[in-house]
Short mmCIF file of C-alpha atoms in Angstrom, two decimals:
data_model
loop_
_atom_site.label_atom_id
_atom_site.label_comp_id
_atom_site.label_asym_id
_atom_site.label_seq_id
_atom_site.Cartn_x
_atom_site.Cartn_y
_atom_site.Cartn_z
CA VAL A 1 6.90 11.20 5.91
CA LYS A 2 8.80 11.19 9.20
CA ASP A 3 11.97 9.12 8.96
CA GLU A 4 14.03 9.44 12.14
CA TYR A 5 17.00 7.60 10.65
CA ILE A 6 17.66 10.88 8.82
CA SER A 7 15.67 13.54 10.68
CA LYS A 8 12.92 14.01 13.25
CA GLU A 9 11.29 16.60 10.97
CA LYS A 10 8.13 15.85 8.98
CA TYR A 11 8.30 16.05 5.18
CA THR A 12 5.22 16.47 3.00
CA GLY A 13 4.46 16.64 -0.72
CA THR A 14 2.87 14.90 -3.68
CA LEU A 15 3.86 11.30 -4.45
CA PRO A 16 2.33 10.19 -7.77
CA GLY A 17 2.38 6.59 -8.83
CA TYR A 18 1.09 3.81 -11.05
CA SER A 19 -0.40 0.43 -10.25
CA ILE A 20 -1.37 -2.71 -12.15
CA ARG A 21 -3.91 -5.15 -10.69
CA TRP A 22 -4.90 -8.55 -11.96
CA ALA A 23 -7.56 -10.87 -10.55
CA ARG A 24 -8.96 -14.24 -11.59
CA HIS A 25 -12.17 -15.82 -10.32
CA HIS A 26 -12.05 -19.52 -9.47
CA ASP A 27 -14.98 -21.63 -8.31
CA THR A 28 -14.52 -20.90 -4.60
CA ARG A 29 -11.99 -18.07 -4.46
CA ILE A 30 -10.42 -15.07 -6.19
CA TYR A 31 -6.68 -14.82 -6.83
CA HIS A 32 -5.30 -11.28 -7.03
CA LEU A 33 -1.92 -9.75 -7.86
CA ASP A 34 -1.21 -6.01 -7.31
CA MET A 35 1.95 -4.05 -8.12
CA THR A 36 2.46 -0.34 -7.29
CA TYR A 37 5.35 2.05 -7.93
CA ARG A 38 5.48 5.62 -6.60
CA ASN A 39 8.27 8.22 -6.75
CA SER A 40 8.79 11.94 -6.21
CA ASP A 41 11.70 14.28 -5.47
CA GLU A 42 9.33 17.05 -4.30
CA ILE A 43 8.75 15.84 -0.73
CA GLU A 44 9.82 18.86 1.33
CA ASN A 45 10.36 20.42 4.73
CA TYR A 46 10.68 24.14 4.03
CA ASN A 47 13.70 24.48 1.70
CA VAL A 48 15.00 20.93 2.19
CA SER A 49 13.68 18.24 -0.15
CA THR A 50 13.97 14.49 -0.33
CA ASP A 51 13.43 11.85 -3.02
CA ILE A 52 10.95 9.16 -1.91
CA THR A 53 10.38 5.82 -3.66
CA HIS A 54 7.69 3.25 -2.76
CA PHE A 55 7.34 -0.17 -4.37
CA SER A 56 4.92 -2.91 -3.36
CA LEU A 57 3.94 -6.31 -4.74
CA ASN A 58 0.92 -7.94 -3.10
CA GLN A 59 -0.71 -11.26 -3.94
CA GLY A 60 -3.20 -13.50 -2.26
CA PHE A 61 -6.58 -15.24 -2.24
CA LEU A 62 -10.04 -13.98 -1.32
CA TYR A 63 -12.81 -16.31 -0.12
CA PRO A 64 -16.48 -15.26 -0.10
CA LEU A 65 -18.32 -14.69 3.16
CA ARG A 66 -22.06 -14.71 3.67
CA ALA A 67 -23.71 -11.73 1.95
CA VAL A 68 -25.25 -9.07 4.22
CA SER A 69 -28.56 -7.41 3.32
CA LEU A 70 -28.25 -3.63 3.34
CA PHE A 71 -30.99 -1.27 2.09
CA HIS A 72 -32.68 -4.13 0.19
CA ARG A 73 -29.46 -5.05 -1.63
CA ASP A 74 -26.74 -7.59 -0.83
CA LEU A 75 -23.35 -6.43 0.41
CA HIS A 76 -20.84 -9.04 -0.79
CA LEU A 77 -17.75 -9.62 1.38
CA TRP A 78 -14.48 -11.49 0.80
CA LEU A 79 -11.67 -12.32 3.22
CA GLY A 80 -8.34 -13.97 2.61
CA PRO A 81 -4.59 -14.20 3.27
CA SER A 82 -1.97 -12.26 1.34
CA THR A 83 1.79 -11.92 1.01
CA GLU A 84 3.54 -8.66 0.25
CA ILE A 85 6.94 -7.27 -0.69
CA PHE A 86 7.32 -3.60 0.22
CA PHE A 87 10.32 -1.34 -0.37
CA PHE A 88 10.82 2.23 0.87
CA TYR A 89 13.77 4.45 -0.08
CA ASN A 90 14.44 7.97 1.19
CA ASP A 91 17.27 9.97 -0.44
CA GLN A 92 17.56 13.39 1.14
CA ASN A 93 18.88 16.21 -1.03
CA ILE A 94 21.46 17.71 1.34
CA ALA A 95 25.22 18.19 1.14
CA VAL A 96 27.36 15.65 3.03
CA SER A 97 31.09 15.34 3.60
CA GLY A 98 33.45 12.40 3.35
CA PHE A 99 31.80 9.04 3.76
CA ASP A 100 28.63 10.47 5.29
CA TYR A 101 25.35 9.81 3.51
CA ALA A 102 21.71 10.82 3.83
CA GLN A 103 19.80 7.81 2.55
CA SER A 104 17.34 5.59 4.36
CA ALA A 105 15.89 2.25 3.24
CA LEU A 106 13.32 -0.23 4.50
CA GLY A 107 12.19 -3.57 3.12
CA LEU A 108 9.29 -5.71 4.36
CA PHE A 109 8.42 -9.30 3.42
CA SER A 110 5.01 -9.73 5.00
CA VAL A 111 2.01 -11.97 5.44
CA GLY A 112 -1.33 -10.33 6.14
CA ILE A 113 -5.04 -10.26 5.44
CA ASN A 114 -7.22 -8.61 2.80
CA VAL A 115 -10.90 -7.75 3.22
CA ASN A 116 -12.95 -6.71 0.19
CA GLY A 117 -16.55 -5.59 -0.15
CA ILE A 118 -18.85 -4.85 -3.10
CA TYR A 119 -22.22 -3.13 -2.88
CA PRO A 120 -24.24 -2.84 -6.15
CA VAL A 121 -26.12 0.45 -6.46
CA ARG A 122 -27.61 -0.34 -9.84
CA ASN A 123 -26.78 -2.51 -12.86
CA ASN A 124 -23.83 -0.40 -14.07
CA LEU A 125 -22.74 1.23 -10.80
CA GLN A 126 -21.31 -0.26 -7.62
CA LEU A 127 -19.38 0.74 -4.51
CA GLU A 128 -16.27 -1.20 -3.57
CA SER A 129 -13.97 -1.17 -0.57
CA SER A 130 -10.79 -2.97 0.46
CA ILE A 131 -8.55 -3.16 3.52
CA ASN A 132 -5.05 -4.64 3.53
CA LEU A 133 -3.13 -5.18 6.80
CA THR A 134 0.21 -6.88 7.41
CA ILE A 135 0.35 -9.19 10.45
CA LEU A 136 3.90 -10.58 10.51
CA SER A 137 6.92 -9.28 8.60
CA LEU A 138 10.58 -9.92 8.06
CA GLY A 139 12.02 -6.41 7.98
CA PHE A 140 15.28 -5.06 6.60
CA ARG A 141 16.41 -1.56 7.61
CA LEU A 142 19.48 0.54 6.85
CA VAL A 143 21.23 0.94 10.24
CA ASP A 144 24.12 3.05 11.52
CA THR A 145 26.65 0.50 12.75
CA GLU A 146 28.90 3.24 14.14
CA GLU A 147 26.20 4.51 16.52
CA ASN A 148 24.59 1.24 17.70
CA ASP A 149 24.65 -2.52 17.24
CA ASP A 150 21.09 -2.88 15.93
CA SER A 151 20.59 -5.81 13.59
CA ALA A 152 19.56 -4.82 10.07
CA THR A 153 17.06 -7.73 10.01
CA LYS A 154 14.19 -8.23 12.46
CA PHE A 155 10.86 -10.00 12.70
CA LEU A 156 8.04 -7.48 13.11
CA ASN A 157 4.44 -7.73 14.27
CA THR A 158 1.60 -5.22 13.89
CA SER A 159 2.88 -3.08 16.78
CA SER A 160 6.51 -2.88 15.62
CA GLY A 161 5.96 -2.86 11.85
CA LEU A 162 2.65 -2.26 10.09
CA ASN A 163 1.96 -1.66 6.40
CA SER A 164 -1.70 -0.96 5.65
CA ALA A 165 -4.02 0.41 2.99
CA PHE A 166 -7.71 1.31 2.85
CA GLU A 167 -9.53 2.06 -0.41
CA LEU A 168 -13.09 3.15 -1.21
CA ARG A 169 -14.05 3.01 -4.91
CA VAL A 170 -16.93 3.89 -7.17
CA ARG A 171 -17.04 1.69 -10.28
CA TYR A 172 -19.03 2.56 -13.40
CA SER A 173 -19.41 0.03 -16.21
CA ILE A 174 -18.97 1.60 -19.65
CA ALA A 175 -19.43 -1.64 -21.58
CA ARG A 176 -19.80 -5.35 -20.83
CA ARG A 177 -16.07 -5.82 -20.11
CA LEU A 178 -14.89 -2.26 -19.54
CA SER A 179 -15.28 -0.12 -16.43
CA VAL A 180 -13.75 2.98 -14.83
CA THR A 181 -13.17 3.65 -11.14
CA LEU A 182 -12.68 6.70 -9.00
CA ALA A 183 -11.28 5.94 -5.55
CA TYR A 184 -9.93 7.38 -2.34
CA GLU A 185 -7.03 5.46 -0.83
CA PHE A 186 -5.25 5.90 2.49
CA GLU A 187 -1.87 4.22 2.96
CA MET A 188 0.24 4.05 6.10
CA THR A 189 3.58 2.45 6.90
CA ARG A 190 4.68 2.60 10.53
CA VAL A 191 7.85 0.88 11.78
CA SER A 192 9.25 1.36 15.29
CA ALA A 193 11.70 -1.55 15.62
CA TRP A 194 14.57 0.73 14.54
CA ASP A 195 14.69 4.50 14.18
CA SER A 196 11.01 5.29 13.80
CA LEU A 197 9.52 5.58 10.32
CA LEU A 198 6.03 6.86 9.57
CA SER A 199 4.79 7.32 6.02
CA ALA A 200 1.13 8.22 5.47
CA SER A 201 -0.68 9.42 2.36
CA ASP A 202 -4.10 10.33 1.02
CA ASN A 203 -4.55 9.37 -2.61
CA LEU A 204 -7.02 10.02 -5.40
CA VAL A 205 -6.97 7.04 -7.76
CA ILE A 206 -8.38 6.85 -11.29
CA GLY A 207 -8.56 3.33 -12.70
CA LEU A 208 -9.50 1.51 -15.90
CA THR A 209 -10.51 -2.16 -15.76
CA TYR A 210 -10.92 -4.64 -18.60
CA GLY A 211 -12.33 -8.13 -18.08
CA PHE A 212 -10.88 -10.88 -20.26
#
């Protein structure tokens, strides 16, 4: 994390979290709803630490594209629009005096696109991948009104405010309705419309899926 509202220094650490995902197949599309919460007070720069909180709520539709033949099997692709609420909070653990504070906050209400792919390896094993990118956002940022006259609310595009995620999963079916996944996920939030914020993370994700 590099949050220049507080400091130009880079902070690193482990940010564990939990997510719940729900999807429903319709005749011509898939509706999905994803919620993620992550928090840690062990994000550090030498002996200075900060408490980071991420929250996101993403929902949208996926529409099937034409399957692509790859190594004698079909690679299935989906593409669709999505909307997302994202909240970032940075509470640095340093002493302050008077009315000074060391907190930073960002909120994004975004529209974007999702791309999903599934490649079956065998009957009970498949590879999956997904990409989520925001295109246009309404952003809210904590600003220092004593130092500048920046508005706390701005419209952002992909160059001034991007929230993105890439995931690569291996899914193994244990039973007809039950499966487990092991995934690598890369997440990045980059906002430059105010004091620059960059938050990037590599994640190992273990998931359990049940089909109703």
